Amino acid sequence: MPLDTSTYTLALLRLDGRRWNELRRMTGQISTQSAAGADGSSFLSIGNTSVLCTVNGPAEIRNRNAANAAGLTTGGDDEASVSVEISVAGFSGVDRKKRGGDRRVLEMQSTLSSAFQTHLFTHLYPRSTISITLHVLAQDGALLATCINAATLALVDAGIPMPEYLVACTAGVTLDSVSELRSGEEESGDPLLDLNGQEEMELPFLTAATVGSSDMISVLVCESRCRVERVEGMLAVAVDGCKQVKEILDGVVRERGGKILQGMGG
Amino acid sequence: MPKANASIHQTVILTSLFFIAAPFVLSEGPNPTKGFPNGHYLVPDTNILLNAMDLLEQNTAFHDVIILQTVLEELRNRSLPLYNRLISLTRSEEKRFYVFFNEFRSETYVIREQGETINDRNDRAVRTAAKWYSNHLQESILKSRSKRKTPSIVVLTDDKDNRTKAKATNVTAYSLLEYVSQLEDADRLLDMVVTSQQARSNASAPAENIYPDYYSISKINTGIRAGTLHQGIFNVSTYNYLEGTVNVPAFDKSLIIMGRVNSNRAVSGDVVIVEILPQSQWKSPSTKVVDEETLNRNENPDAEEGESVVTEQERRALQDEVKKVHGKTSESHPQPTVRVVGIAKRNWRQYVGHIDGTSISKNKQTRKLETCFLLPMDKRIPRIRIRTRQAGELVGKRILVTIDSWDQDSRYPSGHFVRDLGALESKGAETEALLLEYDIQYRPFPKAVLDCLPAEGHDWKVPASTDDTGWQKRQDLRDLLVCSIDPVGCQDIDDALHARRLPDGTIEVGVHIADVSHFVKPNNAMDFEAATRGTTVYLVDKRIDMLPMLLGTDLCSLKPYIERYAFSTLWQMNDDAEILDVRFTKSVIRSREAFSYEQAQIRIDDASQKDELTQGMRTLLMLSQRLRQKRMDAGALNLASPEVRVQTESETSDPIDVKTKELLATNSLVEEFMLLANISVAGKIYNFFPSTALLRRHADPPKTNFEELSNQLKVRRGLEIDSSSSKTLADSLDRCVDPQEPFFNTLVRILATRCMMSAEYFVAGSQAYSEFKHYGLATEIYTHFTSPIRRYADLIAHRQLAAAIEYEPVHPSLNGKAKLEAICQNINVRHRNAQFAGRASIEYYVGQALKGRVIDEEGFVMRVFSNGFVVFVPRFGIEGLIKLKDLASPEPEGVYDEQKYILTTKGSREVSVALFDSVRVKIQDVLDESSSKRKLKMELL
């Protein structure tokens, strides 16, 4: 059933009751998989989307050529290469999916690896790899953004140096449906922060990642068609969302840090 | 990396604030009534909204209503049309309807308890919200320290249990009946309260269910997935109310539904779920005419007990059918027959009809509640049982009702009275009835729309100075000898033409279309109104405009002798009508003359006229004939539909006479160039908007559509119809001639037209290019461009073309595919309804014109049943049914040879009628009792 956004104009509340500039509930944990031998790990959920991330490395390159051929790694000889693998659980979506290569997943992998390749201080670890593995456990929109945020947390956990958090968030824009005949008003469409799965299916949206709470954008992905005038608004809202996300991730890291310090003290 | 978002960000917040325009705060003085001196807010539950939307829309009552989100969402799932009506109520300022999102607020959110049904949970949510609201009002009044008394919150629900629970938690709850009774206007409003359930719950013993249960939703879903159940729209035959058909995607041919029980409370138009019956129960489509009126005349609407679905007469009618099928199993083909097992979506609308005078008591004085039958104008709709206090007054009136429910234990659906349109057969009531029946928006344009008109009004002129902004990118074509050719008395002149020979020997031809898009800008109130209306509707005595009069008949209309803005298509052609070049431009033209078709024809034919304008028209005529020939060679169809014109007295618009429309060469002149313009524009906008161009297509008819006609022609006349392509069809139609009957060919064309699909508007991206083609016109791509004053599709095409030639930037509304698709869907429906309404209007006026006259006329048999046949009279463009019992009394016995399509009667009168025969009939007007329409009755001579 198509999402009917016409109630939005009644009270400016979205389908799940949020206002235009509200994020969904976002929770994160760090070092979730340390027992399993990962160098860094994290669990992050935004609304009903949740992703588990483990980081291994920096480690010695084992089979560079094979990795290059698979297109999973980037970077030259004088810096560490970042390889990303995303596995999407069959039960994560609404319909059960059979395992198999998905173009979108490959594209997300390369987006992530090129983003972190430039973001991390990879020059400190020449001729080594940092491998990031992401397990998508449930998806309900903002998948790429969740993956980026989870990877950031896991990389922090692994102790890999970086200048700032790399934080991501999505933003979309409402369409004006025919059923609402608002008169005279110039149609602009309202920007919306952090779309859920239902909204993503219906509305054009983009994913943006910024370096910390600055306005520097390092990832910008927009797969839906939308008018160029609306991009500006969406981008501004997404950047604003990234600032909120940064605070949340920072809180998760600090909480973890506090616990470690306590543990050391006691 | 970009770092300049701060300023952008602020603008975003500003625009968002701009949206908060609707008042979210309850009105201060909610309406006080007798029962609630302090004023009150109403909180209706879903059932109230489902059953009493008409009541809520009343202007005299039901103000200050709080619609809860729970209720709103439930309503949307139950009925989209009602939901949309409710949404428009929330927009109305005087009604003061508010939406409260109770599910999003922690105080009013309720969690479904174990064992609690979803309905109970929703009822509890309504009560909780009402409770919260009254506390909230009390608190805020206390806080404001005003002396005002707290207004009450009143829950409206017809559920007794719910009311008891509400009382227990100290929430005021009323049933609709209780609430309405204490209003000032109670007597009138009470009629609109749905009384069916109440009447039923009062009945001592639960009546026996006469219709089978519907399947559960899960059973239906599994069935559809497994392919054992099918979904489709239920259509009732106009000749036999007991027979319906359903088209389902799984089969080419439609499935038959026979009888009341099998159609199981489906009303024509509903989306139904059907199950195929065992083959032993298959039937062949009825060859008999069955009229509800004649079968069930003497029923008592109050009869609740012992009601059986099938009356004795109906049973007998069905028995005959079965006998026939069984008698000839070898040769006749019983078709897959199905029964309805569920309703996916009710498409109930408001129905116009009149009260069956025999179903009420004769005492006109009583104000007591009476149950009576409403006979809908549309014969496919079953009679509707309504309860009213004003039955006596309503007899002999056209009234509007809605269906509320159709219970398992009730033979007929029950509904309630909505509005009285006026006396039967009065022109006003009949016209309004017609407009309502076809859902045509006929109210005067609201102020918001009129505000969009140019302030100068009728004084608006093309600016004199060519430096004016209106002249920008506009070509000055005032020197061209342009003229328009239209029907007599046409006021909304959409198009004008010119042709002139260029120095290099080629011909320049121009089609100039009224530049409506200059006046109607996208997304203002006028645009929305036009989009909803979709088309201008032409009735015999009136025209319901799509655009306000000022534009349609003045500012846009390409009137002669004055300058007007136009959108021109200019071709360079050679003498063989081959297009060398095509160009589109916005322009200013000055039409030299507005001709009628006759005048233009006379001028062209008059050899003494040698002026340039006439020469241009002759060139146009010459070219149009070549174009037409080319089109015919490519396989365009020359179809026929019975068209007649009703002559009316100019002042009273009373009909005087009926004439068939004459076709002159000039008709086809205009038509050819309009087609050419449409095709050229279609190509251009498709290039520029590959996925959103608004086009028009006419799909190939499925072969099965022609099977029956083909067979009939073969059996009766030894003729063949080859429908494999439009070319072969056109050729085979040309061969269908009968030297003795010049009309025979037209008759076949009329019947062939009925076998075709209807043309439709669509958005380019929704179909593959190969599906764009227009079967009837035999062109690859087509759109509507030439009548923007009267069709909304043309307006969109204008805007798209303007963007394509870079006259103006692309407006976002031209690129939204979903939105354009919704527009297409709407205008397709509107277009069809407008056609139906136009035809119905002609039918009504033909009836009026022939009132009191008896005429002998020639007719043709176009369909034969086992107990009657349909005759088409070309002179009046009407078709009429002649039943066996009309032939003579006692009813002669008829023998119908299905193989040869011959009906032979024996006994009191012996005649033999075969399909396509020419017969002489006596035409006389009678009042059709079942629909109270004045209809022409035919008798065989």
PDB file of N, CA and C in Angstrom, chain B residues 298-348:
ATOM      1  N   ASN B 298     -44.681  -6.273  -6.415  1.00  0.00           N
ATOM      2  CA  ASN B 298     -45.581  -6.233  -5.265  1.00  0.00           C
ATOM      3  C   ASN B 298     -44.914  -6.535  -3.935  1.00  0.00           C
ATOM      4  N   GLU B 299     -43.671  -6.218  -3.847  1.00  0.00           N
ATOM      5  CA  GLU B 299     -43.038  -6.555  -2.603  1.00  0.00           C
ATOM      6  C   GLU B 299     -43.299  -5.528  -1.534  1.00  0.00           C
ATOM      7  N   ASN B 300     -43.264  -5.971  -0.323  1.00  0.00           N
ATOM      8  CA  ASN B 300     -43.494  -5.070   0.785  1.00  0.00           C
ATOM      9  C   ASN B 300     -42.153  -4.760   1.446  1.00  0.00           C
ATOM     10  N   PRO B 301     -41.783  -3.500   1.480  1.00  0.00           N
ATOM     11  CA  PRO B 301     -40.473  -3.172   2.020  1.00  0.00           C
ATOM     12  C   PRO B 301     -40.331  -3.516   3.499  1.00  0.00           C
ATOM     13  N   ASP B 302     -41.430  -3.595   4.196  1.00  0.00           N
ATOM     14  CA  ASP B 302     -41.332  -3.884   5.622  1.00  0.00           C
ATOM     15  C   ASP B 302     -41.142  -5.354   5.909  1.00  0.00           C
ATOM     16  N   ALA B 303     -41.396  -6.166   4.919  1.00  0.00           N
ATOM     17  CA  ALA B 303     -41.343  -7.599   5.151  1.00  0.00           C
ATOM     18  C   ALA B 303     -39.951  -8.006   5.582  1.00  0.00           C
ATOM     19  N   GLU B 304     -39.816  -8.251   6.833  1.00  0.00           N
ATOM     20  CA  GLU B 304     -38.500  -8.601   7.337  1.00  0.00           C
ATOM     21  C   GLU B 304     -38.413 -10.095   7.515  1.00  0.00           C
ATOM     22  N   GLU B 305     -39.498 -10.646   8.025  1.00  0.00           N
ATOM     23  CA  GLU B 305     -39.433 -12.064   8.335  1.00  0.00           C
ATOM     24  C   GLU B 305     -39.751 -12.883   7.110  1.00  0.00           C
ATOM     25  N   GLY B 306     -39.134 -14.000   7.071  1.00  0.00           N
ATOM     26  CA  GLY B 306     -39.426 -14.924   5.993  1.00  0.00           C
ATOM     27  C   GLY B 306     -39.060 -14.361   4.648  1.00  0.00           C
ATOM     28  N   GLU B 307     -38.185 -13.386   4.664  1.00  0.00           N
ATOM     29  CA  GLU B 307     -37.758 -12.826   3.397  1.00  0.00           C
ATOM     30  C   GLU B 307     -36.902 -13.860   2.700  1.00  0.00           C
ATOM     31  N   SER B 308     -37.185 -14.122   1.510  1.00  0.00           N
ATOM     32  CA  SER B 308     -36.299 -15.048   0.822  1.00  0.00           C
ATOM     33  C   SER B 308     -35.588 -14.268  -0.264  1.00  0.00           C
ATOM     34  N   VAL B 309     -34.398 -14.699  -0.580  1.00  0.00           N
ATOM     35  CA  VAL B 309     -33.623 -13.941  -1.549  1.00  0.00           C
ATOM     36  C   VAL B 309     -34.269 -13.986  -2.903  1.00  0.00           C
ATOM     37  N   VAL B 310     -34.754 -15.139  -3.215  1.00  0.00           N
ATOM     38  CA  VAL B 310     -35.273 -15.321  -4.559  1.00  0.00           C
ATOM     39  C   VAL B 310     -36.779 -15.345  -4.483  1.00  0.00           C
ATOM     40  N   THR B 311     -37.393 -14.408  -5.104  1.00  0.00           N
ATOM     41  CA  THR B 311     -38.843 -14.453  -5.127  1.00  0.00           C
ATOM     42  C   THR B 311     -39.281 -15.524  -6.104  1.00  0.00           C
ATOM     43  N   GLU B 312     -40.523 -15.866  -5.972  1.00  0.00           N
ATOM     44  CA  GLU B 312     -41.035 -16.947  -6.812  1.00  0.00           C
ATOM     45  C   GLU B 312     -40.837 -16.642  -8.297  1.00  0.00           C
ATOM     46  N   GLN B 313     -41.123 -15.391  -8.648  1.00  0.00           N
ATOM     47  CA  GLN B 313     -41.000 -15.022 -10.057  1.00  0.00           C
ATOM     48  C   GLN B 313     -39.559 -15.109 -10.520  1.00  0.00           C
ATOM     49  N   GLU B 314     -38.679 -14.620  -9.629  1.00  0.00           N
ATOM     50  CA  GLU B 314     -37.271 -14.664  -9.999  1.00  0.00           C
ATOM     51  C   GLU B 314     -36.836 -16.096 -10.206  1.00  0.00           C
ATOM     52  N   ARG B 315     -37.345 -16.946  -9.326  1.00  0.00           N
ATOM     53  CA  ARG B 315     -36.958 -18.345  -9.397  1.00  0.00           C
ATOM     54  C   ARG B 315     -37.392 -18.931 -10.736  1.00  0.00           C
ATOM     55  N   ARG B 316     -38.572 -18.522 -11.129  1.00  0.00           N
ATOM     56  CA  ARG B 316     -39.075 -19.056 -12.388  1.00  0.00           C
ATOM     57  C   ARG B 316     -38.213 -18.565 -13.555  1.00  0.00           C
ATOM     58  N   ALA B 317     -37.819 -17.269 -13.474  1.00  0.00           N
ATOM     59  CA  ALA B 317     -36.989 -16.716 -14.542  1.00  0.00           C
ATOM     60  C   ALA B 317     -35.676 -17.477 -14.646  1.00  0.00           C
ATOM     61  N   LEU B 318     -35.133 -17.827 -13.467  1.00  0.00           N
ATOM     62  CA  LEU B 318     -33.864 -18.556 -13.471  1.00  0.00           C
ATOM     63  C   LEU B 318     -34.045 -19.979 -13.988  1.00  0.00           C
ATOM     64  N   GLN B 319     -35.176 -20.563 -13.581  1.00  0.00           N
ATOM     65  CA  GLN B 319     -35.462 -21.928 -14.026  1.00  0.00           C
ATOM     66  C   GLN B 319     -35.448 -22.018 -15.546  1.00  0.00           C
ATOM     67  N   ASP B 320     -36.072 -21.022 -16.149  1.00  0.00           N
ATOM     68  CA  ASP B 320     -36.112 -20.994 -17.612  1.00  0.00           C
ATOM     69  C   ASP B 320     -34.710 -21.022 -18.192  1.00  0.00           C
ATOM     70  N   GLU B 321     -33.863 -20.238 -17.548  1.00  0.00           N
ATOM     71  CA  GLU B 321     -32.490 -20.170 -18.017  1.00  0.00           C
ATOM     72  C   GLU B 321     -31.850 -21.546 -17.984  1.00  0.00           C
ATOM     73  N   VAL B 322     -31.969 -22.153 -16.821  1.00  0.00           N
ATOM     74  CA  VAL B 322     -31.310 -23.436 -16.626  1.00  0.00           C
ATOM     75  C   VAL B 322     -31.837 -24.442 -17.631  1.00  0.00           C
ATOM     76  N   LYS B 323     -33.147 -24.421 -17.788  1.00  0.00           N
ATOM     77  CA  LYS B 323     -33.746 -25.371 -18.725  1.00  0.00           C
ATOM     78  C   LYS B 323     -33.119 -25.226 -20.088  1.00  0.00           C
ATOM     79  N   LYS B 324     -32.983 -23.971 -20.467  1.00  0.00           N
ATOM     80  CA  LYS B 324     -32.446 -23.727 -21.794  1.00  0.00           C
ATOM     81  C   LYS B 324     -31.028 -24.255 -21.922  1.00  0.00           C
ATOM     82  N   VAL B 325     -30.242 -23.990 -20.894  1.00  0.00           N
ATOM     83  CA  VAL B 325     -28.861 -24.449 -20.941  1.00  0.00           C
ATOM     84  C   VAL B 325     -28.831 -25.963 -21.015  1.00  0.00           C
ATOM     85  N   HIS B 326     -29.681 -26.591 -20.179  1.00  0.00           N
ATOM     86  CA  HIS B 326     -29.667 -28.045 -20.136  1.00  0.00           C
ATOM     87  C   HIS B 326     -30.202 -28.644 -21.424  1.00  0.00           C
ATOM     88  N   GLY B 327     -31.197 -27.952 -21.998  1.00  0.00           N
ATOM     89  CA  GLY B 327     -31.817 -28.475 -23.201  1.00  0.00           C
ATOM     90  C   GLY B 327     -30.844 -28.584 -24.360  1.00  0.00           C
ATOM     91  N   LYS B 328     -29.875 -27.706 -24.372  1.00  0.00           N
ATOM     92  CA  LYS B 328     -29.048 -27.674 -25.575  1.00  0.00           C
ATOM     93  C   LYS B 328     -27.579 -27.738 -25.217  1.00  0.00           C
ATOM     94  N   THR B 329     -27.275 -28.578 -24.282  1.00  0.00           N
ATOM     95  CA  THR B 329     -25.891 -28.596 -23.822  1.00  0.00           C
ATOM     96  C   THR B 329     -24.921 -28.830 -24.960  1.00  0.00           C
ATOM     97  N   SER B 330     -25.386 -29.593 -25.944  1.00  0.00           N
ATOM     98  CA  SER B 330     -24.453 -29.921 -27.024  1.00  0.00           C
ATOM     99  C   SER B 330     -24.036 -28.681 -27.810  1.00  0.00           C
ATOM    100  N   GLU B 331     -25.024 -27.834 -28.153  1.00  0.00           N
ATOM    101  CA  GLU B 331     -24.624 -26.740 -29.044  1.00  0.00           C
ATOM    102  C   GLU B 331     -24.313 -25.414 -28.339  1.00  0.00           C
ATOM    103  N   SER B 332     -25.054 -25.091 -27.274  1.00  0.00           N
ATOM    104  CA  SER B 332     -24.751 -23.799 -26.653  1.00  0.00           C
ATOM    105  C   SER B 332     -23.529 -23.952 -25.746  1.00  0.00           C
ATOM    106  N   HIS B 333     -22.898 -22.838 -25.465  1.00  0.00           N
ATOM    107  CA  HIS B 333     -21.672 -22.920 -24.679  1.00  0.00           C
ATOM    108  C   HIS B 333     -21.880 -22.306 -23.314  1.00  0.00           C
ATOM    109  N   PRO B 334     -22.081 -23.124 -22.309  1.00  0.00           N
ATOM    110  CA  PRO B 334     -22.144 -22.556 -20.974  1.00  0.00           C
ATOM    111  C   PRO B 334     -20.780 -21.954 -20.637  1.00  0.00           C
ATOM    112  N   GLN B 335     -20.805 -20.796 -20.025  1.00  0.00           N
ATOM    113  CA  GLN B 335     -19.543 -20.145 -19.733  1.00  0.00           C
ATOM    114  C   GLN B 335     -19.222 -20.237 -18.270  1.00  0.00           C
ATOM    115  N   PRO B 336     -17.939 -20.096 -17.957  1.00  0.00           N
ATOM    116  CA  PRO B 336     -17.540 -20.152 -16.557  1.00  0.00           C
ATOM    117  C   PRO B 336     -18.399 -19.219 -15.716  1.00  0.00           C
ATOM    118  N   THR B 337     -19.035 -19.774 -14.726  1.00  0.00           N
ATOM    119  CA  THR B 337     -19.912 -18.997 -13.872  1.00  0.00           C
ATOM    120  C   THR B 337     -19.310 -18.970 -12.475  1.00  0.00           C
ATOM    121  N   VAL B 338     -19.427 -17.856 -11.839  1.00  0.00           N
ATOM    122  CA  VAL B 338     -18.759 -17.700 -10.555  1.00  0.00           C
ATOM    123  C   VAL B 338     -19.735 -17.181  -9.513  1.00  0.00           C
ATOM    124  N   ARG B 339     -19.309 -17.215  -8.271  1.00  0.00           N
ATOM    125  CA  ARG B 339     -20.104 -16.573  -7.239  1.00  0.00           C
ATOM    126  C   ARG B 339     -19.202 -15.667  -6.411  1.00  0.00           C
ATOM    127  N   VAL B 340     -19.806 -14.649  -5.841  1.00  0.00           N
ATOM    128  CA  VAL B 340     -19.039 -13.690  -5.059  1.00  0.00           C
ATOM    129  C   VAL B 340     -18.822 -14.251  -3.662  1.00  0.00           C
ATOM    130  N   VAL B 341     -17.579 -14.257  -3.216  1.00  0.00           N
ATOM    131  CA  VAL B 341     -17.301 -14.754  -1.870  1.00  0.00           C
ATOM    132  C   VAL B 341     -16.730 -13.671  -0.970  1.00  0.00           C
ATOM    133  N   GLY B 342     -16.522 -12.497  -1.538  1.00  0.00           N
ATOM    134  CA  GLY B 342     -16.011 -11.425  -0.692  1.00  0.00           C
ATOM    135  C   GLY B 342     -16.019 -10.128  -1.468  1.00  0.00           C
ATOM    136  N   ILE B 343     -15.977  -9.029  -0.731  1.00  0.00           N
ATOM    137  CA  ILE B 343     -15.943  -7.717  -1.372  1.00  0.00           C
ATOM    138  C   ILE B 343     -14.618  -7.088  -1.004  1.00  0.00           C
ATOM    139  N   ALA B 344     -13.829  -6.777  -2.021  1.00  0.00           N
ATOM    140  CA  ALA B 344     -12.541  -6.152  -1.739  1.00  0.00           C
ATOM    141  C   ALA B 344     -12.753  -4.680  -1.444  1.00  0.00           C
ATOM    142  N   LYS B 345     -13.631  -4.067  -2.198  1.00  0.00           N
ATOM    143  CA  LYS B 345     -13.867  -2.645  -1.986  1.00  0.00           C
ATOM    144  C   LYS B 345     -15.262  -2.294  -2.468  1.00  0.00           C
ATOM    145  N   ARG B 346     -15.995  -1.639  -1.601  1.00  0.00           N
ATOM    146  CA  ARG B 346     -17.307  -1.143  -1.988  1.00  0.00           C
ATOM    147  C   ARG B 346     -17.120   0.133  -2.779  1.00  0.00           C
ATOM    148  N   ASN B 347     -17.775   0.258  -3.882  1.00  0.00           N
ATOM    149  CA  ASN B 347     -17.713   1.528  -4.591  1.00  0.00           C
ATOM    150  C   ASN B 347     -19.059   2.213  -4.565  1.00  0.00           C
ATOM    151  N   TRP B 348     -19.680   2.134  -3.424  1.00  0.00           N
ATOM    152  CA  TRP B 348     -20.987   2.774  -3.298  1.00  0.00           C
ATOM    153  C   TRP B 348     -20.835   4.273  -3.398  1.00  0.00           C
TER     154      TRP B 348
END
